[in-house]
Short mmCIF file of C-alpha atoms in Angstrom, two decimals:
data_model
loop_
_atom_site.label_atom_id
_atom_site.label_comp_id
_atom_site.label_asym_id
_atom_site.label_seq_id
_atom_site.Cartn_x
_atom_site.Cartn_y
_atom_site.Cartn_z
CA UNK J 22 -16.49 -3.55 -12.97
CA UNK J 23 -14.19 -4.56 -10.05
CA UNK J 24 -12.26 -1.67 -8.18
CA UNK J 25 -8.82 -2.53 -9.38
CA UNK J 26 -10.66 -2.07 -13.20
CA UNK J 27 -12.14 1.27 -11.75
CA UNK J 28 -9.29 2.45 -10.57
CA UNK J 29 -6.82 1.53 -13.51
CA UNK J 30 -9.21 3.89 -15.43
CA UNK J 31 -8.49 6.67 -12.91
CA UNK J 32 -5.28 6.26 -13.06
CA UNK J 33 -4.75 6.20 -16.88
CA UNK J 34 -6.67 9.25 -17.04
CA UNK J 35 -4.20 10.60 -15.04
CA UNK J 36 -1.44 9.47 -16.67
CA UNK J 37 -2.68 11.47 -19.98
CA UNK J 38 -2.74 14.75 -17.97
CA UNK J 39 0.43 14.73 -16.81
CA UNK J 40 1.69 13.48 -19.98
CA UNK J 41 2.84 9.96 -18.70
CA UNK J 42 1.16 8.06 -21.22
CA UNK J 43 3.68 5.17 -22.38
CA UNK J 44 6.28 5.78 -19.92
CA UNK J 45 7.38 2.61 -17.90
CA UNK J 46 8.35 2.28 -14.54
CA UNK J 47 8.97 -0.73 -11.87
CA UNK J 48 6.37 0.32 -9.01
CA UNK J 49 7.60 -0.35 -5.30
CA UNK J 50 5.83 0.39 -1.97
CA UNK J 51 7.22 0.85 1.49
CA UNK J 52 4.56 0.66 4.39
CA UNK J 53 5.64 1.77 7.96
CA UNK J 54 4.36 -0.93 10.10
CA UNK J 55 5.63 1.33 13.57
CA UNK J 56 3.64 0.87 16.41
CA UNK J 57 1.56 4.07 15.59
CA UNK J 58 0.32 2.41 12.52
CA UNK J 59 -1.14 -0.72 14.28
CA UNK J 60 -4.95 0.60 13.96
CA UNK J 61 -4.09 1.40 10.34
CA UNK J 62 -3.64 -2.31 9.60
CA UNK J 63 -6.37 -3.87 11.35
CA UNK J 64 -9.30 -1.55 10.40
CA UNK J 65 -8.07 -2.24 6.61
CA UNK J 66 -6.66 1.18 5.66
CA UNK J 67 -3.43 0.06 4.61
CA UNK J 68 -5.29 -3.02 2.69
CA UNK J 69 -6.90 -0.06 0.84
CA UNK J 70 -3.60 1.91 0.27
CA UNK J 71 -1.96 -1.46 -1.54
CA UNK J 72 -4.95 -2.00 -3.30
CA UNK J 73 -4.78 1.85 -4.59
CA UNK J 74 -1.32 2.05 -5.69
CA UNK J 75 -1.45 -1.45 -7.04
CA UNK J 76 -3.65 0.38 -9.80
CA UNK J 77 -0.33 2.56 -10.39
CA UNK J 78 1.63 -0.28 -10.89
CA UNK J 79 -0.17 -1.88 -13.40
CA UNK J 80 -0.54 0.87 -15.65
CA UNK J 81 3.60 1.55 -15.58
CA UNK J 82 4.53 -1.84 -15.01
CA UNK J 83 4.96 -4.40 -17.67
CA UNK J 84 4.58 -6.88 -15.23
CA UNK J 85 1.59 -5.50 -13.71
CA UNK J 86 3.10 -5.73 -10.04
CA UNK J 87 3.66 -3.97 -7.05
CA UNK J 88 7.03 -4.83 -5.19
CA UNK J 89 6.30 -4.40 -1.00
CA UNK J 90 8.57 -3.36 1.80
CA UNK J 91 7.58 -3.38 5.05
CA UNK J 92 9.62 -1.66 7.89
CA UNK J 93 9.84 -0.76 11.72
CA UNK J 94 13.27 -0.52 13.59
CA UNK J 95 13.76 -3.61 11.52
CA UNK J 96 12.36 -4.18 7.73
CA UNK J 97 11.31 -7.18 5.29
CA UNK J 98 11.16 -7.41 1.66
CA UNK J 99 7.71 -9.61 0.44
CA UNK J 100 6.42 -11.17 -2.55
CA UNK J 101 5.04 -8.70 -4.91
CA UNK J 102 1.02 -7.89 -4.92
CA UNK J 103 -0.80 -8.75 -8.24
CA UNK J 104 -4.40 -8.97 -8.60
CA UNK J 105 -5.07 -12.27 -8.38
CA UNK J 106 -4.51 -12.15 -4.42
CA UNK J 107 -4.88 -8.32 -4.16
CA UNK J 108 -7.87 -8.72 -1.63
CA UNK J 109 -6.17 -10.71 1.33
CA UNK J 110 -2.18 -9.43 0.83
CA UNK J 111 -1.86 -7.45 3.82
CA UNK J 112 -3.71 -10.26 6.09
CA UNK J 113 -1.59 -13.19 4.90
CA UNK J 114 1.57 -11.20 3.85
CA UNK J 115 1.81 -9.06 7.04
CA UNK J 116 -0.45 -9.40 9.75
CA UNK J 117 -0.11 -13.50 9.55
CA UNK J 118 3.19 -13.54 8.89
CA UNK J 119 4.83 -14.30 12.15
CA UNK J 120 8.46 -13.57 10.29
CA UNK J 121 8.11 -10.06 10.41
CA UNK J 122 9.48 -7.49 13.19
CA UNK J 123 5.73 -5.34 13.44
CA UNK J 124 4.90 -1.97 15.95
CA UNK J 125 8.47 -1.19 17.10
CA UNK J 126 10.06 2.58 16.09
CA UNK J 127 11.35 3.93 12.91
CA UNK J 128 13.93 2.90 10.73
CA UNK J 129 14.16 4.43 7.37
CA UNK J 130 17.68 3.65 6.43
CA UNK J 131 17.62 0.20 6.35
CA UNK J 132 14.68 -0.41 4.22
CA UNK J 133 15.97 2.46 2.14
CA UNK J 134 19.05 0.74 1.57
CA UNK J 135 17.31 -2.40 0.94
CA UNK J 136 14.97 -1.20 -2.00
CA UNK J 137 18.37 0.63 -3.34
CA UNK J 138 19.88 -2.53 -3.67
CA UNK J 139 16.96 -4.61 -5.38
CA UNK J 140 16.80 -1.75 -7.96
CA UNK J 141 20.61 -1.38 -8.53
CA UNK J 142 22.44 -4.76 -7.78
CA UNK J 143 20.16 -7.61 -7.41
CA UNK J 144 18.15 -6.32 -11.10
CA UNK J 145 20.08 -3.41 -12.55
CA UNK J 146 17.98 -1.39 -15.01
CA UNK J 147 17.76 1.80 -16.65
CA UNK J 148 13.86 1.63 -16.01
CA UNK J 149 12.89 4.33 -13.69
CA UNK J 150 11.57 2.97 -10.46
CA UNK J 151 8.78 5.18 -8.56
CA UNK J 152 8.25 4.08 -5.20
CA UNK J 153 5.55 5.01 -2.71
CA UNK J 154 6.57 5.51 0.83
CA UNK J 155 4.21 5.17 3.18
CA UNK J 156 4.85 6.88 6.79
CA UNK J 157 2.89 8.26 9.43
CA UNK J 158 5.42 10.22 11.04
CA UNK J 159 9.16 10.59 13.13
CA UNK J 160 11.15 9.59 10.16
CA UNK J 161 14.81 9.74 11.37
CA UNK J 162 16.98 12.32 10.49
CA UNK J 163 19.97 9.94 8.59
CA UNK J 164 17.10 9.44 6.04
CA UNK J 165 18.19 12.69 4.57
CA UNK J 166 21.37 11.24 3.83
CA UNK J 167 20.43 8.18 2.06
CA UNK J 168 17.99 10.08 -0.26
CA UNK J 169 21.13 12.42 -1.22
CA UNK J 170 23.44 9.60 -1.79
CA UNK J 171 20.60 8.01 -3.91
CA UNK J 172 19.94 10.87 -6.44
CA UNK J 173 22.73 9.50 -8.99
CA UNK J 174 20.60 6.35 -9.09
CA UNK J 175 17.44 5.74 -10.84
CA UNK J 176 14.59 5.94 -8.49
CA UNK J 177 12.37 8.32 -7.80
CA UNK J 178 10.87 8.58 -4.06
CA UNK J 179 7.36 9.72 -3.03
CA UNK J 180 6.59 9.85 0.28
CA UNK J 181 3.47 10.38 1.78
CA UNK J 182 2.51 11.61 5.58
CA UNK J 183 -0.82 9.96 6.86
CA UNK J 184 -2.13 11.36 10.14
CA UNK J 185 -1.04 14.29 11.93
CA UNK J 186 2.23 14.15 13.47
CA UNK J 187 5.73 15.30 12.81
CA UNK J 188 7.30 15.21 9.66
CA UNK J 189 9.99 17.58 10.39
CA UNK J 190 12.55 15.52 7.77
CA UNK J 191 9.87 14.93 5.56
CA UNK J 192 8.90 18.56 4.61
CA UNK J 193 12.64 19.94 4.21
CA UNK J 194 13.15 17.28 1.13
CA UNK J 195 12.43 19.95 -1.79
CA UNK J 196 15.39 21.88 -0.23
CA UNK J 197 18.11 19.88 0.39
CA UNK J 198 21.65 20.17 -0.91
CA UNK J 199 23.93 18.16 -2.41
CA UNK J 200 21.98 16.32 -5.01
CA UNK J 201 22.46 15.73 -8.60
CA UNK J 202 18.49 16.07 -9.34
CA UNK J 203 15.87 16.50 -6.82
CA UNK J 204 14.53 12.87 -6.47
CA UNK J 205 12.07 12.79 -3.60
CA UNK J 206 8.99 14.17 -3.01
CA UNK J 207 6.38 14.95 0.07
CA UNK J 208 2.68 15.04 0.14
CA UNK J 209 0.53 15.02 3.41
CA UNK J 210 -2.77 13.33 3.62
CA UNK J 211 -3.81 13.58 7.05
CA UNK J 212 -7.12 10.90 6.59
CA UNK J 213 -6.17 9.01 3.51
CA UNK J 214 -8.96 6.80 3.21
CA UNK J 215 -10.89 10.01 3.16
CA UNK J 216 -9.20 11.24 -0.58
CA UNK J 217 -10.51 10.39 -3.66
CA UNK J 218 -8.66 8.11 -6.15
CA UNK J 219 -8.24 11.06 -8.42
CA UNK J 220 -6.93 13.03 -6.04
CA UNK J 221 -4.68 10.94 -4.35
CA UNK J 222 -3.41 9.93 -8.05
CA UNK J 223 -3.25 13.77 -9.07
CA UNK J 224 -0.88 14.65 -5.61
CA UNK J 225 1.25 11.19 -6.05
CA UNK J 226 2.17 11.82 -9.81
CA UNK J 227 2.85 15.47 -10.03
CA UNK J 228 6.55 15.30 -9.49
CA UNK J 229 7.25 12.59 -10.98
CA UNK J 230 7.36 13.63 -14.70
CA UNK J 231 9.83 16.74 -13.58
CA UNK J 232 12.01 13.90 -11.87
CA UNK J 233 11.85 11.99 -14.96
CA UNK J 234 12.75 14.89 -17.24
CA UNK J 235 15.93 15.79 -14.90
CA UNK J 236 17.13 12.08 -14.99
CA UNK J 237 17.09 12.05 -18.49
CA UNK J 238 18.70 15.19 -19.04
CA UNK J 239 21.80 14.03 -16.76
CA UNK J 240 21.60 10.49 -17.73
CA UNK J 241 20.25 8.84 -14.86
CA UNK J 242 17.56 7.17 -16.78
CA UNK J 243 17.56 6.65 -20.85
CA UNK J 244 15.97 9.16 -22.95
#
């Protein structure tokens, strides 16, 4: 059994304990590419991460998909992974691909925006959308911002820290103002490729469900 099959299993298993089974979703992940992150991608971490969540996405996705952002001070929007090419997307999607702005400083904002827009102009849905954002630190304060303006639409925002550096912004999202459900989440693993599947799964879907219960209730998302 390949590790996308393992995984999948994992994942559903999951899924049944926090009472997700049969929900749908469109799965999206956002990879810092900052300078800071440069080791990351060539000693195949972040190959690892896509191939992890990937697993997510194809047990809420109908399309079994995972949409991919990429972002420094600048960001780009790539095809989606599937598993037919799942083992060599981040070395011909990223690191080959001389189009992209790679190793600079953060941006958030921009590739916030970006993602808000696929989700909400470009394919309008009432599917909830989950997306994974992956950061390794110095998120910019204006992030806070976007995330509040954001919390009328249907998307649901899990970040997640790797390494050990500052993520002042990141840790103040569960108490932030101004927001018509709480629609982002933080988790910090410090050594990611060091956490199991089931517990990376476990910490990335445990707010979910309560986001999806509060969109429903004010009409965010259909019931």
């Amino acid at each position: 059994m390949s590790n996308i099959d393992l995984r999948k299993k994992i994942v559903q298993i999951t899924l049944e304990k926090k009472k997700l089974i049969g929900v749908t979703a469109r799965v999206g992940i956002v990879l810092d590419i900052t300078g800071s992150m440069r080791n990351l991608y060539t000693n195949g971490t972040v190959q690892e991460v896509v191939e992890r969540i990937l697993a997510v996405a194809c047990k809420f996705d109908d399309n079994h998909s995972l949409d991919v952002w990429v972002y420094d001070t600048e960001f780009s929007r790539l095809p989606p992974v599937t598993e037919q090419e799942l083992g060599s997307y981040v070395f011909t999607h990223i690191m080959k691909n001389n189009k992209i702005h790679k190793f600079g400083r953060n941006n958030e904002p921009l590739v916030m925006e970006d993602v808000i827009k696929k989700y909400t102009e470009e394919e309008p849905d009432f599917t909830p959308v989950f997306i994974i954002f992956i950061n390794d630190g110095g998120v910019v304060k204006p992030t806070k911002k976007v995330i509040t303006a954001a919390s009328v639409q249907p998307i649901f925002w899990q970040f997640v820290g790797i390494g050990n550096s500052d993520f002042e912004v990141l840790m103040q999202l569960d108490t932030m103002k101004g927001r018509l459900v709480d629609n982002a989440n933080f988790i910090h693993l410090d050594r990611i490729e060091e956490v199991t599947d089931e517990e990376l799964y476990d910490q990335l879907l445990n707010e979910f469900p309560l986001w999806l219960k509060a969109a429903k209730e004010k009409r965010i998302i259909r019931a």
